[in-house]
mmCIF file of C-alpha atoms and ligand atoms in Angstrom:
data_model
loop_
_atom_site.group_PDB
_atom_site.id
_atom_site.type_symbol
_atom_site.label_atom_id
_atom_site.label_comp_id
_atom_site.label_asym_id
_atom_site.label_seq_id
_atom_site.Cartn_x
_atom_site.Cartn_y
_atom_site.Cartn_z
ATOM 1 C CA MET A 1 0.015 -0.029 0.039
ATOM 2 C CA MET A 2 1.276 3.429 -0.905
ATOM 3 C CA PRO A 3 1.665 6.094 1.829
ATOM 4 C CA SER A 4 -1.308 8.336 1.488
ATOM 5 C CA ARG A 5 -2.031 11.760 2.980
ATOM 6 C CA HIS A 6 -5.599 10.833 3.585
ATOM 7 C CA ALA A 7 -4.922 7.498 5.163
ATOM 8 C CA GLY A 8 -6.670 6.741 8.485
ATOM 9 C CA ALA A 9 -3.480 5.722 10.180
ATOM 10 C CA PHE A 10 0.279 5.739 9.651
ATOM 11 C CA LEU A 11 2.699 3.019 10.584
ATOM 12 C CA GLU A 12 6.280 4.154 10.531
ATOM 13 C CA ILE A 13 8.967 1.456 10.570
ATOM 14 C CA ASP A 14 12.440 2.695 11.338
ATOM 15 C CA LEU A 15 14.890 0.561 9.344
ATOM 16 C CA LYS A 16 17.849 2.413 10.835
ATOM 17 C CA ALA A 17 16.672 1.283 14.306
ATOM 18 C CA ILE A 18 16.341 -2.246 13.047
ATOM 19 C CA ARG A 19 19.865 -2.180 11.694
ATOM 20 C CA GLU A 20 21.188 -0.610 14.893
ATOM 21 C CA ASN A 21 19.436 -3.236 17.030
ATOM 22 C CA TYR A 22 20.979 -6.010 14.882
ATOM 23 C CA ARG A 23 24.412 -4.441 15.359
ATOM 24 C CA THR A 24 23.861 -4.174 19.166
ATOM 25 C CA LEU A 25 22.955 -7.880 19.315
ATOM 26 C CA ALA A 26 25.852 -8.866 17.103
ATOM 27 C CA ALA A 27 28.261 -6.908 19.252
ATOM 28 C CA ARG A 28 26.902 -8.576 22.445
ATOM 29 C CA LEU A 29 27.438 -11.952 20.832
ATOM 30 C CA GLY A 30 31.132 -11.304 20.179
ATOM 31 C CA ARG A 31 32.501 -14.179 18.165
ATOM 32 C CA SER A 32 29.190 -16.069 18.068
ATOM 33 C CA GLY A 33 27.253 -15.449 14.906
ATOM 34 C CA CYS A 34 23.970 -13.534 14.767
ATOM 35 C CA ALA A 35 21.166 -14.820 12.531
ATOM 36 C CA ALA A 36 17.952 -12.958 11.969
ATOM 37 C CA VAL A 37 14.457 -14.438 12.504
ATOM 38 C CA VAL A 38 12.109 -12.874 9.861
ATOM 39 C CA LYS A 39 9.155 -15.223 10.110
ATOM 40 C CA ALA A 40 5.518 -13.920 9.994
ATOM 41 C CA ASP A 41 6.355 -11.115 7.554
ATOM 42 C CA ALA A 42 9.397 -10.064 9.679
ATOM 43 C CA TYR A 43 7.166 -9.888 12.778
ATOM 44 C CA GLY A 44 4.601 -7.883 10.702
ATOM 45 C CA LEU A 45 7.132 -5.255 9.618
ATOM 46 C CA GLY A 46 7.645 -6.345 6.011
ATOM 47 C CA ALA A 47 9.270 -9.449 4.668
ATOM 48 C CA ALA A 48 10.112 -7.628 1.450
ATOM 49 C CA THR A 49 12.023 -4.784 3.179
ATOM 50 C CA VAL A 50 13.322 -5.842 6.579
ATOM 51 C CA PRO A 51 15.565 -8.724 5.511
ATOM 52 C CA LEU A 52 17.302 -6.421 2.956
ATOM 53 C CA ALA A 53 18.175 -3.941 5.694
ATOM 54 C CA LEU A 54 19.464 -6.782 7.894
ATOM 55 C CA ALA A 55 21.512 -8.200 4.973
ATOM 56 C CA ALA A 56 23.013 -4.746 4.420
ATOM 57 C CA GLU A 57 23.964 -4.832 8.130
ATOM 58 C CA GLY A 58 25.801 -8.157 7.618
ATOM 59 C CA ALA A 59 23.130 -10.824 8.378
ATOM 60 C CA THR A 60 23.773 -13.893 6.292
ATOM 61 C CA THR A 61 21.591 -16.466 8.034
ATOM 62 C CA PHE A 62 17.786 -16.116 8.267
ATOM 63 C CA PHE A 63 15.064 -18.182 9.883
ATOM 64 C CA VAL A 64 11.421 -18.303 8.793
ATOM 65 C CA ALA A 65 8.608 -20.600 9.902
ATOM 66 C CA HIS A 66 7.236 -21.778 6.564
ATOM 67 C CA LEU A 67 8.661 -22.981 3.258
ATOM 68 C CA ASP A 68 6.591 -20.380 1.412
ATOM 69 C CA GLU A 69 8.136 -17.649 3.483
ATOM 70 C CA ALA A 70 11.596 -19.028 2.666
ATOM 71 C CA ILE A 71 10.793 -19.182 -1.090
ATOM 72 C CA ALA A 72 9.726 -15.506 -1.002
ATOM 73 C CA LEU A 73 12.790 -14.564 0.974
ATOM 74 C CA ARG A 74 15.100 -16.391 -1.410
ATOM 75 C CA TRP A 75 14.487 -13.665 -4.064
ATOM 76 C CA ALA A 76 15.250 -10.924 -1.578
ATOM 77 C CA VAL A 77 18.521 -12.354 -0.262
ATOM 78 C CA PRO A 78 19.830 -14.730 -3.005
ATOM 79 C CA MET A 79 23.085 -15.669 -1.219
ATOM 80 C CA ALA A 80 21.746 -16.042 2.301
ATOM 81 C CA GLU A 81 21.394 -19.246 4.278
ATOM 82 C CA ILE A 82 17.682 -19.760 4.976
ATOM 83 C CA PHE A 83 16.230 -22.235 7.551
ATOM 84 C CA VAL A 84 12.619 -23.282 7.904
ATOM 85 C CA LEU A 85 11.763 -23.685 11.608
ATOM 86 C CA ASN A 86 8.545 -25.628 11.283
ATOM 87 C CA GLY A 87 10.439 -28.417 9.589
ATOM 88 C CA LEU A 88 10.255 -30.552 6.509
ATOM 89 C CA THR A 89 6.737 -30.862 5.286
ATOM 90 C CA CYS A 90 6.051 -34.227 3.739
ATOM 91 C CA GLY A 91 6.552 -34.194 -0.071
ATOM 92 C CA ALA A 92 8.207 -30.767 -0.113
ATOM 93 C CA GLU A 93 11.833 -32.102 -0.330
ATOM 94 C CA ALA A 94 12.257 -31.135 -3.965
ATOM 95 C CA GLU A 95 11.107 -27.557 -3.308
ATOM 96 C CA PHE A 96 13.499 -27.183 -0.431
ATOM 97 C CA VAL A 97 16.307 -28.372 -2.699
ATOM 98 C CA ALA A 98 15.306 -26.266 -5.733
ATOM 99 C CA ASN A 99 15.195 -23.126 -3.625
ATOM 100 C CA ARG A 100 18.327 -23.938 -1.611
ATOM 101 C CA VAL A 101 16.309 -23.773 1.617
ATOM 102 C CA ARG A 102 17.358 -25.739 4.650
ATOM 103 C CA PRO A 103 14.764 -27.560 6.694
ATOM 104 C CA VAL A 104 15.004 -27.706 10.478
ATOM 105 C CA LEU A 105 14.526 -31.467 10.924
ATOM 106 C CA ASN A 106 12.233 -31.871 13.884
ATOM 107 C CA SER A 107 11.711 -35.610 14.051
ATOM 108 C CA LEU A 108 13.310 -38.868 13.160
ATOM 109 C CA GLY A 109 10.834 -39.134 10.312
ATOM 110 C CA GLN A 110 11.999 -35.885 8.885
ATOM 111 C CA VAL A 111 15.645 -36.941 9.212
ATOM 112 C CA ASP A 112 14.837 -40.160 7.290
ATOM 113 C CA ALA A 113 12.949 -38.232 4.591
ATOM 114 C CA TRP A 114 15.744 -35.767 4.112
ATOM 115 C CA ALA A 115 18.334 -38.546 3.955
ATOM 116 C CA ALA A 116 16.213 -40.306 1.360
ATOM 117 C CA ALA A 117 15.953 -36.996 -0.641
ATOM 118 C CA ALA A 118 19.792 -36.836 -0.509
ATOM 119 C CA ARG A 119 20.107 -40.397 -1.851
ATOM 120 C CA ARG A 120 17.742 -39.427 -4.716
ATOM 121 C CA ALA A 121 19.673 -36.227 -5.453
ATOM 122 C CA GLY A 122 22.954 -38.088 -5.292
ATOM 123 C CA LYS A 123 24.509 -35.536 -3.015
ATOM 124 C CA ALA A 124 24.559 -34.431 0.597
ATOM 125 C CA LEU A 125 21.846 -32.044 1.475
ATOM 126 C CA PRO A 126 22.330 -29.327 4.211
ATOM 127 C CA ALA A 127 19.863 -29.141 7.120
ATOM 128 C CA ALA A 128 19.585 -28.309 10.819
ATOM 129 C CA ILE A 129 18.432 -30.707 13.465
ATOM 130 C CA GLN A 130 16.315 -29.458 16.390
ATOM 131 C CA LEU A 131 16.483 -31.166 19.744
ATOM 132 C CA ASP A 132 13.559 -30.746 22.193
ATOM 133 C CA SER A 133 15.337 -29.612 25.332
ATOM 134 C CA GLY A 134 12.157 -29.188 27.405
ATOM 135 C CA MET A 135 9.625 -27.126 25.551
ATOM 136 C CA SER A 136 7.671 -30.019 24.130
ATOM 137 C CA ARG A 137 6.892 -28.187 20.987
ATOM 138 C CA LEU A 138 9.219 -28.969 18.061
ATOM 139 C CA GLY A 139 12.339 -31.112 17.768
ATOM 140 C CA LEU A 140 13.580 -34.621 18.385
ATOM 141 C CA PRO A 141 12.680 -35.924 21.889
ATOM 142 C CA GLU A 142 15.447 -37.561 23.794
ATOM 143 C CA ALA A 143 14.422 -41.089 22.730
ATOM 144 C CA GLU A 144 14.802 -40.158 19.061
ATOM 145 C CA VAL A 145 18.163 -38.596 19.744
ATOM 146 C CA ALA A 146 19.217 -41.883 21.289
ATOM 147 C CA VAL A 147 18.101 -43.817 18.190
ATOM 148 C CA LEU A 148 20.205 -41.473 15.996
ATOM 149 C CA ALA A 149 23.230 -41.936 18.308
ATOM 150 C CA GLU A 150 22.897 -45.696 17.876
ATOM 151 C CA GLU A 151 22.167 -45.616 14.211
ATOM 152 C CA PRO A 152 24.288 -42.772 12.827
ATOM 153 C CA GLY A 153 23.940 -44.130 9.358
ATOM 154 C CA ARG A 154 20.462 -42.651 9.286
ATOM 155 C CA LEU A 155 22.124 -39.267 8.990
ATOM 156 C CA GLY A 156 23.943 -40.437 5.777
ATOM 157 C CA GLY A 157 23.491 -37.697 3.166
ATOM 158 C CA VAL A 158 22.420 -35.104 5.753
ATOM 159 C CA ALA A 159 25.047 -32.363 5.743
ATOM 160 C CA LEU A 160 24.495 -31.244 9.327
ATOM 161 C CA ARG A 161 24.854 -27.485 9.335
ATOM 162 C CA LEU A 162 23.292 -26.718 12.747
ATOM 163 C CA VAL A 163 22.099 -28.434 15.921
ATOM 164 C CA MET A 164 19.640 -26.298 17.652
ATOM 165 C CA SER A 165 17.028 -26.045 20.374
ATOM 166 C CA HIS A 166 14.711 -23.369 21.710
ATOM 167 C CA LEU A 167 14.313 -21.818 25.159
ATOM 168 C CA ALA A 168 10.920 -21.634 26.739
ATOM 169 C CA CYS A 169 11.478 -19.201 29.653
ATOM 170 C CA ALA A 170 14.510 -17.079 28.669
ATOM 171 C CA GLU A 171 12.894 -13.705 29.353
ATOM 172 C CA ARG A 172 12.913 -14.606 33.024
ATOM 173 C CA GLN A 173 16.614 -14.734 33.709
ATOM 174 C CA ASP A 174 16.394 -16.495 37.088
ATOM 175 C CA ASP A 175 14.030 -19.231 35.841
ATOM 176 C CA PRO A 176 15.765 -22.617 36.568
ATOM 177 C CA MET A 177 14.307 -23.967 33.256
ATOM 178 C CA ASN A 178 17.062 -21.999 31.381
ATOM 179 C CA ARG A 179 19.954 -23.958 32.889
ATOM 180 C CA GLU A 180 17.965 -27.242 32.613
ATOM 181 C CA GLN A 181 17.447 -26.693 28.908
ATOM 182 C CA LEU A 182 21.111 -25.768 28.483
ATOM 183 C CA ALA A 183 22.164 -28.931 30.114
ATOM 184 C CA ARG A 184 19.803 -31.049 28.045
ATOM 185 C CA PHE A 185 20.871 -29.314 24.864
ATOM 186 C CA GLU A 186 24.566 -29.890 25.590
ATOM 187 C CA ALA A 187 23.998 -33.569 26.423
ATOM 188 C CA GLY A 188 21.878 -34.082 23.349
ATOM 189 C CA ARG A 189 24.223 -32.443 20.931
ATOM 190 C CA ARG A 190 27.164 -34.558 22.206
ATOM 191 C CA ARG A 191 25.315 -37.583 20.948
ATOM 192 C CA LEU A 192 25.170 -36.252 17.368
ATOM 193 C CA PRO A 193 27.981 -35.623 14.880
ATOM 194 C CA ALA A 194 29.816 -32.420 15.526
ATOM 195 C CA ALA A 195 28.105 -29.342 14.042
ATOM 196 C CA PRO A 196 27.644 -25.677 14.911
ATOM 197 C CA ALA A 197 25.083 -25.152 17.719
ATOM 198 C CA SER A 198 22.340 -22.633 18.264
ATOM 199 C CA LEU A 199 20.140 -22.177 21.393
ATOM 200 C CA ALA A 200 19.476 -18.489 22.066
ATOM 201 C CA ASN A 201 16.506 -16.426 20.798
ATOM 202 C CA SER A 202 16.577 -12.684 21.707
ATOM 203 C CA SER A 203 16.111 -13.293 25.401
ATOM 204 C CA GLY A 204 18.791 -16.056 25.230
ATOM 205 C CA VAL A 205 21.305 -13.522 23.995
ATOM 206 C CA PHE A 206 20.874 -11.681 27.271
ATOM 207 C CA LEU A 207 21.331 -14.818 29.370
ATOM 208 C CA GLY A 208 25.063 -14.563 28.689
ATOM 209 C CA PRO A 209 27.834 -16.373 26.807
ATOM 210 C CA ASP A 210 26.936 -19.873 28.095
ATOM 211 C CA PHE A 211 23.819 -19.645 25.910
ATOM 212 C CA HIS A 212 25.407 -18.086 22.839
ATOM 213 C CA PHE A 213 27.057 -21.151 21.155
ATOM 214 C CA ASP A 214 27.959 -20.660 17.526
ATOM 215 C CA LEU A 215 24.839 -18.870 16.353
ATOM 216 C CA ALA A 216 21.987 -16.926 18.052
ATOM 217 C CA ARG A 217 18.546 -16.562 16.476
ATOM 218 C CA PRO A 218 17.071 -13.244 17.637
ATOM 219 C CA GLY A 219 13.830 -11.909 16.272
ATOM 220 C CA ALA A 220 11.977 -9.767 18.798
ATOM 221 C CA ALA A 221 14.914 -7.691 19.982
ATOM 222 C CA ILE A 222 15.740 -6.782 16.397
ATOM 223 C CA TYR A 223 12.292 -5.233 16.157
ATOM 224 C CA GLY A 224 12.755 -3.280 19.384
ATOM 225 C CA LEU A 225 10.855 -5.562 21.806
ATOM 226 C CA ALA A 226 12.065 -6.028 25.304
ATOM 227 C CA SER A 227 13.883 -9.283 25.995
ATOM 228 C CA VAL A 228 14.407 -9.269 29.654
ATOM 229 C CA ALA A 229 11.352 -9.241 31.979
ATOM 230 C CA GLY A 230 11.538 -6.390 34.496
ATOM 231 C CA ALA A 231 14.600 -4.659 33.068
ATOM 232 C CA ALA A 232 15.142 -1.502 30.997
ATOM 233 C CA ASN A 233 15.039 -2.302 27.294
ATOM 234 C CA PRO A 234 18.265 -1.409 25.568
ATOM 235 C CA MET A 235 16.913 -1.835 22.034
ATOM 236 C CA ARG A 236 15.794 1.113 19.984
ATOM 237 C CA PRO A 237 12.100 1.337 19.315
ATOM 238 C CA VAL A 238 11.238 0.482 15.710
ATOM 239 C CA VAL A 239 7.559 1.247 15.143
ATOM 240 C CA ARG A 240 5.395 4.285 15.485
ATOM 241 C CA LEU A 241 1.628 4.118 14.964
ATOM 242 C CA LEU A 242 -0.444 7.248 14.501
ATOM 243 C CA ALA A 243 -4.150 7.294 14.000
ATOM 244 C CA ARG A 244 -6.174 10.106 12.397
ATOM 245 C CA ILE A 245 -8.899 11.745 14.409
ATOM 246 C CA VAL A 246 -11.970 11.436 12.130
ATOM 247 C CA GLN A 247 -14.498 13.070 14.514
ATOM 248 C CA VAL A 248 -14.608 14.906 17.806
ATOM 249 C CA ARG A 249 -17.764 15.235 19.819
ATOM 250 C CA GLU A 250 -18.735 16.947 23.093
ATOM 251 C CA ILE A 251 -20.843 14.779 25.365
ATOM 252 C CA GLY A 252 -22.694 15.615 28.541
ATOM 253 C CA PRO A 253 -23.038 13.849 31.865
ATOM 254 C CA GLY A 254 -24.751 10.467 31.503
ATOM 255 C CA ALA A 255 -23.841 10.019 27.860
ATOM 256 C CA ARG A 256 -22.348 6.578 27.031
ATOM 257 C CA VAL A 257 -19.629 5.758 24.544
ATOM 258 C CA GLY A 258 -19.138 2.788 22.200
ATOM 259 C CA TYR A 259 -20.504 -0.798 21.930
ATOM 260 C CA GLY A 260 -22.181 -1.892 25.102
ATOM 261 C CA GLY A 261 -22.151 1.647 26.337
ATOM 262 C CA THR A 262 -19.287 0.597 28.687
ATOM 263 C CA PHE A 263 -18.170 4.126 29.368
ATOM 264 C CA THR A 264 -20.530 6.683 30.953
ATOM 265 C CA ALA A 265 -19.415 10.300 31.165
ATOM 266 C CA SER A 266 -19.802 11.682 34.698
ATOM 267 C CA ARG A 267 -19.162 15.235 33.513
ATOM 268 C CA PRO A 268 -18.867 17.023 30.081
ATOM 269 C CA ARG A 269 -16.235 15.372 27.940
ATOM 270 C CA ARG A 270 -14.633 15.641 24.521
ATOM 271 C CA ILE A 271 -14.370 12.342 22.743
ATOM 272 C CA ALA A 272 -12.119 11.905 19.724
ATOM 273 C CA THR A 273 -12.745 9.013 17.369
ATOM 274 C CA VAL A 274 -9.770 7.652 15.462
ATOM 275 C CA ALA A 275 -9.698 5.494 12.338
ATOM 276 C CA VAL A 276 -7.985 2.465 13.883
ATOM 277 C CA GLY A 277 -9.711 -0.572 15.392
ATOM 278 C CA TYR A 278 -9.208 -4.151 16.240
ATOM 279 C CA ALA A 279 -9.137 -5.070 12.504
ATOM 280 C CA ASP A 280 -5.895 -3.082 12.516
ATOM 281 C CA GLY A 281 -4.431 -4.962 15.471
ATOM 282 C CA TYR A 282 -5.477 -2.367 18.059
ATOM 283 C CA LEU A 283 -6.790 -5.174 20.129
ATOM 284 C CA ARG A 284 -10.297 -5.157 21.572
ATOM 285 C CA ALA A 285 -8.689 -6.449 24.778
ATOM 286 C CA LEU A 286 -7.192 -2.964 25.225
ATOM 287 C CA SER A 287 -10.734 -1.770 26.212
ATOM 288 C CA PRO A 288 -11.255 0.072 28.405
ATOM 289 C CA SER A 289 -7.912 1.028 29.851
ATOM 290 C CA ALA A 290 -5.123 1.687 27.300
ATOM 291 C CA THR A 291 -3.367 5.062 26.989
ATOM 292 C CA ALA A 292 -2.421 6.932 23.798
ATOM 293 C CA HIS A 293 -0.817 10.343 23.343
ATOM 294 C CA PHE A 294 -1.625 13.554 21.522
ATOM 295 C CA ASP A 295 1.426 15.737 21.011
ATOM 296 C CA GLY A 296 3.055 14.126 24.019
ATOM 297 C CA ARG A 297 0.034 14.452 26.364
ATOM 298 C CA PRO A 298 -1.715 11.275 27.520
ATOM 299 C CA VAL A 299 -5.244 10.638 26.274
ATOM 300 C CA PRO A 300 -7.047 7.612 27.771
ATOM 301 C CA LEU A 301 -8.966 5.093 25.655
ATOM 302 C CA VAL A 302 -12.631 5.115 26.602
ATOM 303 C CA GLY A 303 -15.348 2.553 25.726
ATOM 304 C CA THR A 304 -14.851 -0.576 23.695
ATOM 305 C CA VAL A 305 -12.532 -0.706 20.634
ATOM 306 C CA SER A 306 -14.605 -1.221 17.509
ATOM 307 C CA MET A 307 -13.513 -2.920 14.272
ATOM 308 C CA ASP A 308 -12.425 0.287 12.513
ATOM 309 C CA THR A 309 -12.464 2.939 15.235
ATOM 310 C CA ALA A 310 -11.464 3.595 18.806
ATOM 311 C CA THR A 311 -12.411 6.519 21.083
ATOM 312 C CA PHE A 312 -10.234 8.608 23.324
ATOM 313 C CA ASP A 313 -10.996 11.151 25.995
ATOM 314 C CA VAL A 314 -9.387 14.422 24.827
ATOM 315 C CA THR A 315 -11.157 16.653 27.287
ATOM 316 C CA GLY A 316 -7.932 18.076 28.595
ATOM 317 C CA VAL A 317 -6.390 18.486 25.119
ATOM 318 C CA PRO A 318 -8.228 21.276 23.290
ATOM 319 C CA ASP A 319 -5.901 21.187 20.277
ATOM 320 C CA ALA A 320 -6.881 17.573 19.536
ATOM 321 C CA VAL A 321 -9.252 18.248 16.600
ATOM 322 C CA GLU A 322 -10.512 16.459 13.542
ATOM 323 C CA GLY A 323 -7.607 15.648 11.191
ATOM 324 C CA GLY A 324 -5.056 15.500 14.062
ATOM 325 C CA LEU A 325 -3.030 12.437 14.822
ATOM 326 C CA ILE A 326 -3.085 10.378 18.067
ATOM 327 C CA GLU A 327 0.019 8.357 18.763
ATOM 328 C CA LEU A 328 -0.987 4.785 19.690
ATOM 329 C CA ILE A 329 2.517 3.318 19.702
ATOM 330 C CA GLY A 330 5.707 5.386 19.831
ATOM 331 C CA PRO A 331 8.197 7.046 22.070
ATOM 332 C CA HIS A 332 5.589 8.013 24.630
ATOM 333 C CA HIS A 333 3.992 4.570 24.614
ATOM 334 C CA PRO A 334 6.224 1.610 23.769
ATOM 335 C CA ILE A 335 4.610 -1.344 22.147
ATOM 336 C CA ASP A 336 5.478 -3.576 25.088
ATOM 337 C CA ARG A 337 3.514 -1.273 27.395
ATOM 338 C CA LEU A 338 0.526 -1.239 25.102
ATOM 339 C CA ALA A 339 0.698 -5.048 24.861
ATOM 340 C CA ALA A 340 0.653 -5.229 28.684
ATOM 341 C CA GLU A 341 -2.457 -3.070 28.652
ATOM 342 C CA ALA A 342 -4.131 -5.675 26.484
ATOM 343 C CA GLY A 343 -2.946 -8.504 28.632
ATOM 344 C CA THR A 344 -0.589 -9.833 25.957
ATOM 345 C CA ILE A 345 3.031 -9.539 24.812
ATOM 346 C CA GLY A 346 4.636 -7.178 22.330
ATOM 347 C CA TYR A 347 5.131 -10.145 19.874
ATOM 348 C CA GLU A 348 1.431 -10.493 19.488
ATOM 349 C CA MET A 349 0.814 -6.803 19.185
ATOM 350 C CA LEU A 350 3.488 -6.443 16.533
ATOM 351 C CA THR A 351 2.360 -9.464 14.443
ATOM 352 C CA SER A 352 -1.314 -8.395 14.697
ATOM 353 C CA LEU A 353 -0.805 -4.933 13.117
ATOM 354 C CA GLY A 354 -2.965 -4.984 9.983
ATOM 355 C CA ASN A 355 -2.488 -4.036 6.417
ATOM 356 C CA ARG A 356 -4.689 -0.907 6.309
ATOM 357 C CA TYR A 357 -2.029 1.536 7.434
ATOM 358 C CA ALA A 358 -0.132 3.846 5.187
ATOM 359 C CA ARG A 359 3.298 2.347 5.817
ATOM 360 C CA ALA A 360 6.436 4.334 5.712
ATOM 361 C CA TYR A 361 9.937 3.073 6.063
ATOM 362 C CA ALA A 362 12.265 5.574 7.653
ATOM 363 C CA GLY A 363 15.950 5.200 6.992
ATOM 364 C CA ALA A 364 15.479 3.348 3.719
ATOM 365 C CA GLY A 365 16.100 6.391 1.516
ATOM 366 C CA THR A 366 12.368 6.724 1.099
ATOM 367 C CA GLU A 367 10.865 10.011 2.216
ATOM 368 C CA ARG A 368 9.748 10.103 5.843
ATOM 369 C CA LEU A 369 5.986 10.339 5.766
ATOM 370 C CA ILE A 370 5.482 11.682 9.237
ATOM 371 C CA ALA A 371 7.385 14.647 10.620
HETATM 372 C C1 PLP B 1 10.588 -17.291 16.809
HETATM 373 C C2 PLP B 1 11.828 -18.061 17.085
HETATM 374 C C3 PLP B 1 13.009 -17.429 17.434
HETATM 375 C C4 PLP B 1 13.075 -15.961 17.649
HETATM 376 O O1 PLP B 1 12.607 -15.635 18.923
HETATM 377 P P1 PLP B 1 12.623 -14.202 19.585
HETATM 378 O O2 PLP B 1 12.139 -14.391 20.884
HETATM 379 O O3 PLP B 1 11.657 -13.385 18.707
HETATM 380 O O4 PLP B 1 13.980 -13.667 19.465
HETATM 381 C C5 PLP B 1 14.175 -18.225 17.590
HETATM 382 N N1 PLP B 1 14.050 -19.563 17.458
HETATM 383 C C6 PLP B 1 12.930 -20.153 17.260
HETATM 384 C C7 PLP B 1 12.934 -21.623 17.162
HETATM 385 C C8 PLP B 1 11.717 -19.492 17.044
HETATM 386 O O5 PLP B 1 10.595 -20.102 16.801
#
């Protein structure tokens, strides 16, 4: 969608901040490598744009969730190493090979299928293997690792590029699960042929060098989200969301606002309606208690968020008039705080942002849309 002056809302994505965040993480990792996770449309920020910025910053390894995401990404970053986290889907071997995409093998069945594909291709085929170190989500359970250890021939034809696992509780630094998973990962990987190792997501990077191994796989921190619960966030904010005021009305005592009439004015109020609603990822669960800002001054959300609109109390902000912009996410209100107001996490907020915004990429050489 082209940026438009009459758009109902503007989403500004700061590519310079994305690059700086990647640099910050890479520096923290020292000699360990820093991949970039760009699944789910680069966390909603644009799979066509964000990976290019990261590649320009030196990223050479990318992770996505689906093969189709990998195939789309292949065009953007022709030389990069691309891994598919959700694994090898049955029958898709030829497409992985044709697009030079590496599956993360998540089960013994997937290992066997990839080895068979290698025999058919007549050459070794690169892949990652994921071990389940305690999350019970994806990856080989201990029993399957034991089988591989006893029958190493089953890995014939698999060029093992990475042994990886995923942390379940890394944002809570004192959670004992972190060290338990680390121990299980180390034990599991010793049973497999030697290969580079990868355990840390964004939060894992902040758990320290024991968790870094050869390659870290941050996503969230690149996009400015907080990685450590209860600590100041060192990453630069990446997104700013501004919504246009499409109507302002004066209401008297007793008047109700929005679906269900959940807000009742106890005294005269000015209510600004903006052109963003839950269809745009401004979650209904934010009702009734989120905060936004007009020109740096807080304006509370009132009533229930509708599909295409939300209403804010601008009684104390006389210059908030039709055509003005209310900042829903930005320097005054980080996305993690907004997410907390909805009872969710920044990840969900970010990936829920819809497609109806006029999007502008700052720091891409394109003109900044919003002053
Ligand atoms: C999504 C994902 C990541 C990135 O996690 P963040 O918390 O966003 O840094 C890394 N590894 C795996 C397996 C993932 O699914």
